[in-house]
Amino acid sequence: MKSLPLLLFIGLCLSIALLPALPRQHAVTQASTAAFPGWPDTYQNQVLQPLPLSAQEHLFNSGFPGRIAKFQVGEQAIILRWIHAPSRKLHSAAVCYRGSTYVINHQPLYQSPQGGLWGAFQAQKDEEVIHVREQIRDQQGQMWTDVSAWYWAALLGHSQGPWWAVTEVRWGGA
């Protein structure tokens, strides 16, 4: 019988600890009503050339809360993801590469000349080396280099959507 107050106390503590994780309906509803603005024509003052999505990317896109497109700009590929609601379906490109048997080597954050921070990693399989940078932004100018940090900010209403996730992919040299 002495353990009942302890169990109640632990249950209360767990309930209080999980309270911030409950979704704020206002933030999710507001984000999910946004209309897709269309894909940009340029990226960093260069024309975006559309690339087809792979069969795997199409399959992933079918359950994604937004839209996904792939483009070429010069010697790099740009993957744009427009997200209208907080979701665990958005994940780092490192997860995709790791799932395709690449070895991931995380790099220091990259500071772009435009002032934003980007997450960065190298993916390697056999002799192929791929350099990846990624970032998530909201409409108010907040940015994240980490998908989990974005997810919790979005879920808890600290960021309003829709959001843009941008992934830059370069092959070979840095």
mmCIF file of C-alpha atoms in Angstrom, residues 37-170:
data_model
loop_
_atom_site.group_PDB
_atom_site.id
_atom_site.type_symbol
_atom_site.label_atom_id
_atom_site.label_comp_id
_atom_site.label_asym_id
_atom_site.label_seq_id
_atom_site.Cartn_x
_atom_site.Cartn_y
_atom_site.Cartn_z
ATOM 1 C CA PRO A 37 2.652 28.308 -53.859
ATOM 2 C CA GLY A 38 4.335 26.341 -56.648
ATOM 3 C CA TRP A 39 8.005 25.541 -57.151
ATOM 4 C CA PRO A 40 10.468 28.396 -57.546
ATOM 5 C CA ASP A 41 12.017 28.995 -60.971
ATOM 6 C CA THR A 42 15.481 29.781 -59.621
ATOM 7 C CA TYR A 43 17.763 28.794 -56.780
ATOM 8 C CA GLN A 44 20.588 31.120 -55.762
ATOM 9 C CA ASN A 45 20.077 33.083 -58.998
ATOM 10 C CA GLN A 46 20.349 29.951 -61.174
ATOM 11 C CA VAL A 47 17.540 28.391 -63.173
ATOM 12 C CA LEU A 48 16.119 25.190 -61.672
ATOM 13 C CA GLN A 49 15.934 22.305 -64.161
ATOM 14 C CA PRO A 50 13.273 19.756 -63.063
ATOM 15 C CA LEU A 51 14.440 16.167 -62.569
ATOM 16 C CA PRO A 52 12.098 13.170 -62.373
ATOM 17 C CA LEU A 53 11.491 11.538 -59.007
ATOM 18 C CA SER A 54 12.568 7.917 -58.683
ATOM 19 C CA ALA A 55 9.987 5.190 -58.057
ATOM 20 C CA GLN A 56 11.056 5.137 -54.395
ATOM 21 C CA GLU A 57 10.669 8.933 -54.137
ATOM 22 C CA HIS A 58 7.184 8.725 -55.685
ATOM 23 C CA LEU A 59 6.234 6.064 -53.148
ATOM 24 C CA PHE A 60 7.497 8.198 -50.270
ATOM 25 C CA ASN A 61 5.715 11.261 -51.680
ATOM 26 C CA SER A 62 2.339 9.471 -51.560
ATOM 27 C CA GLY A 63 2.132 9.751 -47.759
ATOM 28 C CA PHE A 64 4.015 13.017 -47.354
ATOM 29 C CA PRO A 65 2.170 16.030 -45.867
ATOM 30 C CA GLY A 66 3.190 18.359 -48.657
ATOM 31 C CA ARG A 67 5.086 18.098 -51.913
ATOM 32 C CA ILE A 68 8.511 16.949 -53.042
ATOM 33 C CA ALA A 69 10.444 17.866 -56.190
ATOM 34 C CA LYS A 70 13.974 17.394 -57.451
ATOM 35 C CA PHE A 71 15.925 19.841 -59.608
ATOM 36 C CA GLN A 72 19.360 20.304 -61.096
ATOM 37 C CA VAL A 73 21.302 23.548 -60.721
ATOM 38 C CA GLY A 74 24.736 23.466 -62.299
ATOM 39 C CA GLU A 75 26.652 20.522 -60.869
ATOM 40 C CA GLN A 76 24.298 19.839 -57.962
ATOM 41 C CA ALA A 77 20.857 18.423 -57.332
ATOM 42 C CA ILE A 78 18.382 20.369 -55.209
ATOM 43 C CA ILE A 79 15.581 18.524 -53.434
ATOM 44 C CA LEU A 80 12.763 20.789 -52.306
ATOM 45 C CA ARG A 81 10.136 19.643 -49.852
ATOM 46 C CA TRP A 82 7.165 21.866 -49.057
ATOM 47 C CA ILE A 83 5.530 20.773 -45.793
ATOM 48 C CA HIS A 84 2.086 21.957 -44.676
ATOM 49 C CA ALA A 85 1.889 20.169 -41.301
ATOM 50 C CA PRO A 86 4.336 18.926 -38.656
ATOM 51 C CA SER A 87 5.214 15.349 -39.529
ATOM 52 C CA ARG A 88 7.663 12.578 -38.762
ATOM 53 C CA LYS A 89 7.579 11.820 -42.513
ATOM 54 C CA LEU A 90 10.118 14.617 -42.952
ATOM 55 C CA HIS A 91 13.538 13.250 -42.153
ATOM 56 C CA SER A 92 17.152 14.060 -42.857
ATOM 57 C CA ALA A 93 18.645 12.987 -46.146
ATOM 58 C CA ALA A 94 21.186 11.086 -44.029
ATOM 59 C CA VAL A 95 18.421 8.622 -43.167
ATOM 60 C CA CYS A 96 17.802 7.944 -46.887
ATOM 61 C CA TYR A 97 21.482 7.543 -47.690
ATOM 62 C CA ARG A 98 22.087 5.333 -44.650
ATOM 63 C CA GLY A 99 19.118 3.187 -45.728
ATOM 64 C CA SER A 100 20.779 2.832 -49.141
ATOM 65 C CA THR A 101 23.944 1.470 -47.461
ATOM 66 C CA TYR A 102 26.003 4.659 -47.617
ATOM 67 C CA VAL A 103 28.354 5.419 -44.745
ATOM 68 C CA ILE A 104 27.495 8.806 -43.246
ATOM 69 C CA ASN A 105 30.160 11.201 -41.964
ATOM 70 C CA HIS A 106 28.576 14.268 -40.349
ATOM 71 C CA GLN A 107 30.365 17.545 -41.039
ATOM 72 C CA PRO A 108 30.403 20.858 -39.126
ATOM 73 C CA LEU A 109 27.474 23.181 -39.739
ATOM 74 C CA TYR A 110 27.905 25.197 -42.919
ATOM 75 C CA GLN A 111 27.469 28.984 -42.785
ATOM 76 C CA SER A 112 26.174 30.133 -46.172
ATOM 77 C CA PRO A 113 27.181 33.504 -47.647
ATOM 78 C CA GLN A 114 23.484 34.479 -47.372
ATOM 79 C CA GLY A 115 23.723 34.072 -43.583
ATOM 80 C CA GLY A 116 21.964 30.782 -42.901
ATOM 81 C CA LEU A 117 23.273 27.677 -41.180
ATOM 82 C CA TRP A 118 23.020 24.307 -42.922
ATOM 83 C CA GLY A 119 23.439 20.781 -41.621
ATOM 84 C CA ALA A 120 26.115 18.943 -43.608
ATOM 85 C CA PHE A 121 27.352 15.394 -44.121
ATOM 86 C CA GLN A 122 29.230 13.195 -46.554
ATOM 87 C CA ALA A 123 27.726 9.956 -47.788
ATOM 88 C CA GLN A 124 30.087 7.322 -49.182
ATOM 89 C CA LYS A 125 29.520 3.979 -50.833
ATOM 90 C CA ASP A 126 32.509 2.264 -52.409
ATOM 91 C CA GLU A 127 34.305 5.037 -54.353
ATOM 92 C CA GLU A 128 31.288 7.345 -54.623
ATOM 93 C CA VAL A 129 31.347 10.382 -52.319
ATOM 94 C CA ILE A 130 28.330 12.667 -51.998
ATOM 95 C CA HIS A 131 28.295 16.000 -50.140
ATOM 96 C CA VAL A 132 24.930 17.012 -48.706
ATOM 97 C CA ARG A 133 23.680 20.186 -47.027
ATOM 98 C CA GLU A 134 20.185 20.685 -45.712
ATOM 99 C CA GLN A 135 18.048 23.223 -43.962
ATOM 100 C CA ILE A 136 14.401 23.785 -43.024
ATOM 101 C CA ARG A 137 12.847 27.274 -42.991
ATOM 102 C CA ASP A 138 9.504 28.675 -41.982
ATOM 103 C CA GLN A 139 7.714 31.699 -43.427
ATOM 104 C CA GLN A 140 8.928 33.923 -40.561
ATOM 105 C CA GLY A 141 12.623 33.318 -41.321
ATOM 106 C CA GLN A 142 13.377 30.764 -38.601
ATOM 107 C CA MET A 143 15.643 27.950 -39.757
ATOM 108 C CA TRP A 144 16.700 24.550 -38.518
ATOM 109 C CA THR A 145 19.589 22.275 -39.429
ATOM 110 C CA ASP A 146 18.061 19.367 -37.535
ATOM 111 C CA VAL A 147 14.741 17.741 -38.446
ATOM 112 C CA SER A 148 13.904 16.833 -34.835
ATOM 113 C CA ALA A 149 14.386 20.429 -33.670
ATOM 114 C CA TRP A 150 12.100 21.608 -36.501
ATOM 115 C CA TYR A 151 9.485 18.958 -35.707
ATOM 116 C CA TRP A 152 9.181 19.886 -32.042
ATOM 117 C CA ALA A 153 9.138 23.621 -32.790
ATOM 118 C CA ALA A 154 6.392 23.042 -35.352
ATOM 119 C CA LEU A 155 4.405 20.597 -33.231
ATOM 120 C CA LEU A 156 4.494 22.851 -30.169
ATOM 121 C CA GLY A 157 3.458 25.910 -32.171
ATOM 122 C CA HIS A 158 6.802 27.742 -31.935
ATOM 123 C CA SER A 159 6.889 27.857 -35.724
ATOM 124 C CA GLN A 160 4.050 28.360 -38.164
ATOM 125 C CA GLY A 161 3.981 26.591 -41.496
ATOM 126 C CA PRO A 162 4.158 25.955 -44.231
ATOM 127 C CA TRP A 163 7.844 25.100 -44.223
ATOM 128 C CA TRP A 164 10.468 24.535 -46.912
ATOM 129 C CA ALA A 165 13.131 21.843 -46.533
ATOM 130 C CA VAL A 166 16.019 22.306 -48.967
ATOM 131 C CA THR A 167 18.653 19.643 -49.623
ATOM 132 C CA GLU A 168 21.711 20.359 -51.747
ATOM 133 C CA VAL A 169 23.542 17.320 -53.172
ATOM 134 C CA ARG A 170 27.004 17.487 -54.783
#
